[in-house]
Amino acid sequence: MKPIVIVKTGKTFPDIIDKYGDFEDWISKGLGQLEIKVVNAESDPLPEPDQIRGAVISGSHAYVTDRLHWCLRLEAWTKKIIDHQIPLLGICFGHQVIAKAMDGIVDFHPVGLEIGTREIELLPSCDHDPLFMGLPGRFKVHLFHSQSVIHLPPDATLLARNEFEPHQAFRIGKNAWGVQFHPEVNSAATKGYIRNLSEDVKSAGWDPGQLFEQIEETPYSASLLKRFAQLV
């Protein structure tokens, strides 16, 4: 059987890796007992569409706006995967890569950093969306990002938002989704991000202690990876 490919686009912080693993470990666990292949976007060849049955693009500490060579290569590959209607899920950085590949605009959020456990609102477009339908209209998610999809691709369907970020989730066509939040992450890893980014958190006007108090597990968000695996 063809694998689901996890496209690894970076690493989390070393202390988080030591305790909890890395992005691809969390995504793999969320997808469940499937045949999974991890591909490093910076160094490995990206598979042809006919070699895979689905793909997840991970988060990263890189910035889409840096136009790194490997990221431009990933954008071209992403467009090809979407054109071939291979199921695709982009998480945070991956969400932004999908948007950029399909002629959206990515840049730094005008307000700055969004981090912690926050609530998102699903829009009526989710009522018939294969990935989101049946979920509550509002639920908590884990977030840590300073870049955002400023303008959606022309043919994108907006699926979710919150007060900070108007483009928390979108769909392209029938089989490609981007989510700005992290369905693969648990509360412990989110706390690790707040600790590692404490100075940035304070500079953005957030109180790290208050953010810690607001952190909770996010089961509806986490269910999206299993849902994606079932669609694939």
Short mmCIF file of C-alpha atoms in Angstrom, two decimals:
data_model
loop_
_atom_site.label_atom_id
_atom_site.label_comp_id
_atom_site.label_asym_id
_atom_site.label_seq_id
_atom_site.Cartn_x
_atom_site.Cartn_y
_atom_site.Cartn_z
CA MET A 1 0.00 0.00 0.00
CA LYS A 2 1.23 3.49 -0.79
CA PRO A 3 2.31 5.49 2.29
CA ILE A 4 1.13 8.74 3.75
CA VAL A 5 4.14 11.03 3.58
CA ILE A 6 5.03 13.38 6.41
CA VAL A 7 7.06 16.22 4.92
CA LYS A 8 9.38 17.34 7.70
CA THR A 9 10.19 21.03 7.30
CA GLY A 10 12.16 21.65 10.48
CA LYS A 11 12.75 20.68 14.10
CA THR A 12 11.25 21.81 17.37
CA PHE A 13 13.45 22.96 20.27
CA PRO A 14 16.05 20.45 21.53
CA ASP A 15 14.64 20.25 25.07
CA ILE A 16 11.18 19.46 23.66
CA ILE A 17 12.63 16.78 21.38
CA ASP A 18 14.42 15.18 24.34
CA LYS A 19 11.19 14.91 26.35
CA TYR A 20 8.43 14.53 23.81
CA GLY A 21 9.85 13.86 20.32
CA ASP A 22 9.66 16.01 17.19
CA PHE A 23 7.00 17.21 14.74
CA GLU A 24 6.99 14.02 12.67
CA ASP A 25 6.61 11.86 15.80
CA TRP A 26 3.53 13.76 16.92
CA ILE A 27 1.96 13.74 13.45
CA SER A 28 2.62 10.02 13.02
CA LYS A 29 0.99 9.27 16.37
CA GLY A 30 -2.03 11.38 15.46
CA LEU A 31 -2.51 9.64 12.12
CA GLY A 32 -2.59 6.22 13.77
CA GLN A 33 -1.53 2.78 12.60
CA LEU A 34 -0.83 3.49 8.94
CA GLU A 35 2.09 3.09 6.59
CA ILE A 36 3.97 6.37 7.00
CA LYS A 37 7.12 7.67 5.35
CA VAL A 38 8.98 10.73 6.63
CA VAL A 39 10.69 12.92 4.02
CA ASN A 40 13.01 15.80 4.97
CA ALA A 41 12.08 18.74 2.76
CA GLU A 42 15.52 20.29 3.12
CA SER A 43 17.52 17.31 1.90
CA ASP A 44 15.40 14.43 0.56
CA PRO A 45 13.76 14.01 -2.87
CA LEU A 46 10.05 14.76 -2.70
CA PRO A 47 7.92 11.84 -3.91
CA GLU A 48 5.92 11.87 -7.12
CA PRO A 49 2.14 12.07 -6.71
CA ASP A 50 1.64 8.49 -7.91
CA GLN A 51 3.97 7.20 -5.18
CA ILE A 52 1.83 8.33 -2.22
CA ARG A 53 -1.78 8.28 -1.09
CA GLY A 54 -1.64 11.41 1.05
CA ALA A 55 0.73 13.92 2.64
CA VAL A 56 1.08 16.10 5.72
CA ILE A 57 3.42 19.11 5.69
CA SER A 58 4.74 19.81 9.18
CA GLY A 59 5.39 23.00 11.07
CA SER A 60 8.79 24.68 11.06
CA HIS A 61 10.79 27.46 12.67
CA ALA A 62 11.63 28.71 9.16
CA TYR A 63 9.73 31.56 7.51
CA VAL A 64 7.98 31.18 4.16
CA THR A 65 8.97 34.75 3.33
CA ASP A 66 12.69 33.85 3.45
CA ARG A 67 12.19 32.10 0.08
CA LEU A 68 14.71 29.39 0.93
CA HIS A 69 15.64 27.12 -1.96
CA TRP A 70 14.16 24.02 -0.36
CA CYS A 71 10.95 25.86 0.50
CA LEU A 72 10.49 27.07 -3.08
CA ARG A 73 10.98 23.48 -4.21
CA LEU A 74 8.37 22.39 -1.66
CA GLU A 75 5.90 25.01 -2.93
CA ALA A 76 6.22 23.70 -6.49
CA TRP A 77 5.74 20.13 -5.23
CA THR A 78 2.70 21.19 -3.19
CA LYS A 79 1.01 22.65 -6.24
CA LYS A 80 1.65 19.43 -8.15
CA ILE A 81 0.18 17.33 -5.31
CA ILE A 82 -2.95 19.52 -5.25
CA ASP A 83 -3.26 19.43 -9.05
CA HIS A 84 -3.22 15.62 -8.85
CA GLN A 85 -5.90 15.72 -6.10
CA ILE A 86 -3.76 13.83 -3.59
CA PRO A 87 -5.10 14.44 -0.05
CA LEU A 88 -2.89 17.04 1.64
CA LEU A 89 -2.83 18.64 5.09
CA GLY A 90 -0.57 21.57 5.95
CA ILE A 91 0.08 22.42 9.60
CA CYS A 92 1.16 25.97 10.59
CA PHE A 93 4.19 26.46 8.29
CA GLY A 94 2.67 23.80 6.03
CA HIS A 95 -0.61 25.75 5.99
CA GLN A 96 1.34 28.79 4.84
CA VAL A 97 3.24 26.78 2.20
CA ILE A 98 -0.03 25.60 0.68
CA ALA A 99 -1.38 29.15 0.61
CA LYS A 100 1.79 30.52 -1.01
CA ALA A 101 1.94 27.70 -3.56
CA MET A 102 -1.62 28.47 -4.65
CA ASP A 103 -1.08 32.25 -5.00
CA GLY A 104 -2.03 33.38 -1.53
CA ILE A 105 0.05 35.87 0.45
CA VAL A 106 2.05 34.98 3.57
CA ASP A 107 3.74 37.50 5.85
CA PHE A 108 4.27 38.40 9.49
CA HIS A 109 1.04 38.90 11.39
CA PRO A 110 0.53 42.66 11.93
CA VAL A 111 -0.04 42.17 15.67
CA GLY A 112 2.78 39.68 16.18
CA LEU A 113 2.92 36.34 17.97
CA GLU A 114 -0.06 34.08 18.70
CA ILE A 115 0.76 31.39 21.24
CA GLY A 116 -0.92 29.12 23.76
CA THR A 117 -4.31 27.42 23.86
CA ARG A 118 -6.93 29.50 22.08
CA GLU A 119 -10.46 29.03 20.81
CA ILE A 120 -11.32 28.96 17.11
CA GLU A 121 -14.70 29.34 15.43
CA LEU A 122 -15.79 27.08 12.60
CA LEU A 123 -17.67 28.78 9.77
CA PRO A 124 -20.82 27.48 8.00
CA SER A 125 -18.56 26.23 5.20
CA CYS A 126 -17.55 23.41 7.59
CA ASP A 127 -21.05 21.94 7.56
CA HIS A 128 -20.23 19.92 4.45
CA ASP A 129 -16.45 19.89 4.67
CA PRO A 130 -15.11 16.30 4.72
CA LEU A 131 -12.50 17.06 7.39
CA PHE A 132 -14.38 19.41 9.74
CA MET A 133 -18.05 18.47 9.50
CA GLY A 134 -19.58 17.22 12.73
CA LEU A 135 -17.14 19.07 14.98
CA PRO A 136 -18.40 21.66 17.51
CA GLY A 137 -18.76 25.21 16.23
CA ARG A 138 -16.06 26.34 18.65
CA PHE A 139 -13.18 24.42 20.19
CA LYS A 140 -9.71 24.95 21.65
CA VAL A 141 -6.47 24.55 19.69
CA HIS A 142 -2.74 24.92 20.37
CA LEU A 143 -0.96 27.71 18.50
CA PHE A 144 2.49 29.22 18.13
CA HIS A 145 3.18 31.34 15.07
CA SER A 146 4.24 34.84 14.04
CA GLN A 147 3.61 34.50 10.29
CA SER A 148 0.13 34.07 8.83
CA VAL A 149 -1.78 33.70 5.60
CA ILE A 150 -2.53 37.38 5.02
CA HIS A 151 -4.59 36.75 1.88
CA LEU A 152 -6.10 33.39 1.00
CA PRO A 153 -5.51 31.84 -2.42
CA PRO A 154 -8.15 32.91 -4.96
CA ASP A 155 -10.06 29.60 -4.94
CA ALA A 156 -9.74 28.81 -1.22
CA THR A 157 -12.71 28.10 1.03
CA LEU A 158 -12.31 29.66 4.47
CA LEU A 159 -13.23 27.19 7.22
CA ALA A 160 -12.19 28.65 10.59
CA ARG A 161 -11.10 31.86 12.28
CA ASN A 162 -10.62 33.54 15.64
CA GLU A 163 -10.27 37.10 16.88
CA PHE A 164 -6.50 37.12 16.34
CA GLU A 165 -6.23 35.17 13.10
CA PRO A 166 -8.92 35.43 10.38
CA HIS A 167 -7.54 32.45 8.43
CA GLN A 168 -7.19 29.59 10.92
CA ALA A 169 -8.18 26.94 8.38
CA PHE A 170 -9.01 26.72 4.69
CA ARG A 171 -9.54 24.16 1.94
CA ILE A 172 -8.36 24.12 -1.66
CA GLY A 173 -10.51 22.01 -3.99
CA LYS A 174 -11.76 18.79 -2.41
CA ASN A 175 -8.57 17.31 -0.93
CA ALA A 176 -6.18 19.97 0.42
CA TRP A 177 -6.43 21.66 3.81
CA GLY A 178 -4.32 24.16 5.71
CA VAL A 179 -4.61 24.72 9.47
CA GLN A 180 -2.69 27.49 11.20
CA PHE A 181 -2.99 25.72 14.55
CA HIS A 182 -1.26 22.51 15.68
CA PRO A 183 -3.55 19.45 15.91
CA GLU A 184 -0.50 17.24 16.55
CA VAL A 185 0.66 19.09 19.68
CA ASN A 186 -0.30 18.41 23.30
CA SER A 187 -0.35 20.77 26.28
CA ALA A 188 3.14 19.78 27.47
CA ALA A 189 4.74 20.73 24.15
CA THR A 190 2.80 24.01 24.09
CA LYS A 191 4.16 24.85 27.53
CA GLY A 192 7.63 24.06 26.17
CA TYR A 193 7.11 26.61 23.40
CA ILE A 194 6.05 29.28 25.87
CA ARG A 195 9.19 28.61 27.94
CA ASN A 196 11.51 28.66 24.94
CA LEU A 197 9.92 31.81 23.51
CA SER A 198 9.44 33.61 26.82
CA GLU A 199 11.14 36.83 25.73
CA ASP A 200 9.15 36.93 22.47
CA VAL A 201 6.00 36.18 24.44
CA LYS A 202 6.62 39.12 26.76
CA SER A 203 7.54 41.41 23.86
CA ALA A 204 4.24 40.55 22.19
CA GLY A 205 2.37 41.66 25.31
CA TRP A 206 1.47 38.21 26.60
CA ASP A 207 1.89 37.15 30.23
CA PRO A 208 3.62 33.72 30.23
CA GLY A 209 2.06 32.81 33.57
CA GLN A 210 -1.43 33.61 32.36
CA LEU A 211 -0.82 31.63 29.15
CA PHE A 212 0.25 28.63 31.27
CA GLU A 213 -3.01 28.82 33.25
CA GLN A 214 -5.05 28.78 30.03
CA ILE A 215 -3.39 25.70 28.54
CA GLU A 216 -5.56 22.62 28.27
CA GLU A 217 -5.75 19.53 26.09
CA THR A 218 -7.43 19.97 22.70
CA PRO A 219 -9.20 16.70 21.76
CA TYR A 220 -11.30 18.11 18.90
CA SER A 221 -8.24 19.66 17.30
CA ALA A 222 -6.28 16.44 17.80
CA SER A 223 -9.04 14.46 16.08
CA LEU A 224 -8.29 16.17 12.77
CA LEU A 225 -5.25 13.99 12.11
CA LYS A 226 -7.26 10.78 12.58
CA ARG A 227 -10.02 12.27 10.42
CA PHE A 228 -7.50 13.08 7.70
CA ALA A 229 -6.10 9.56 7.85
CA GLN A 230 -9.62 8.14 7.44
CA LEU A 231 -10.22 10.36 4.40
CA VAL A 232 -6.97 9.18 2.84
#
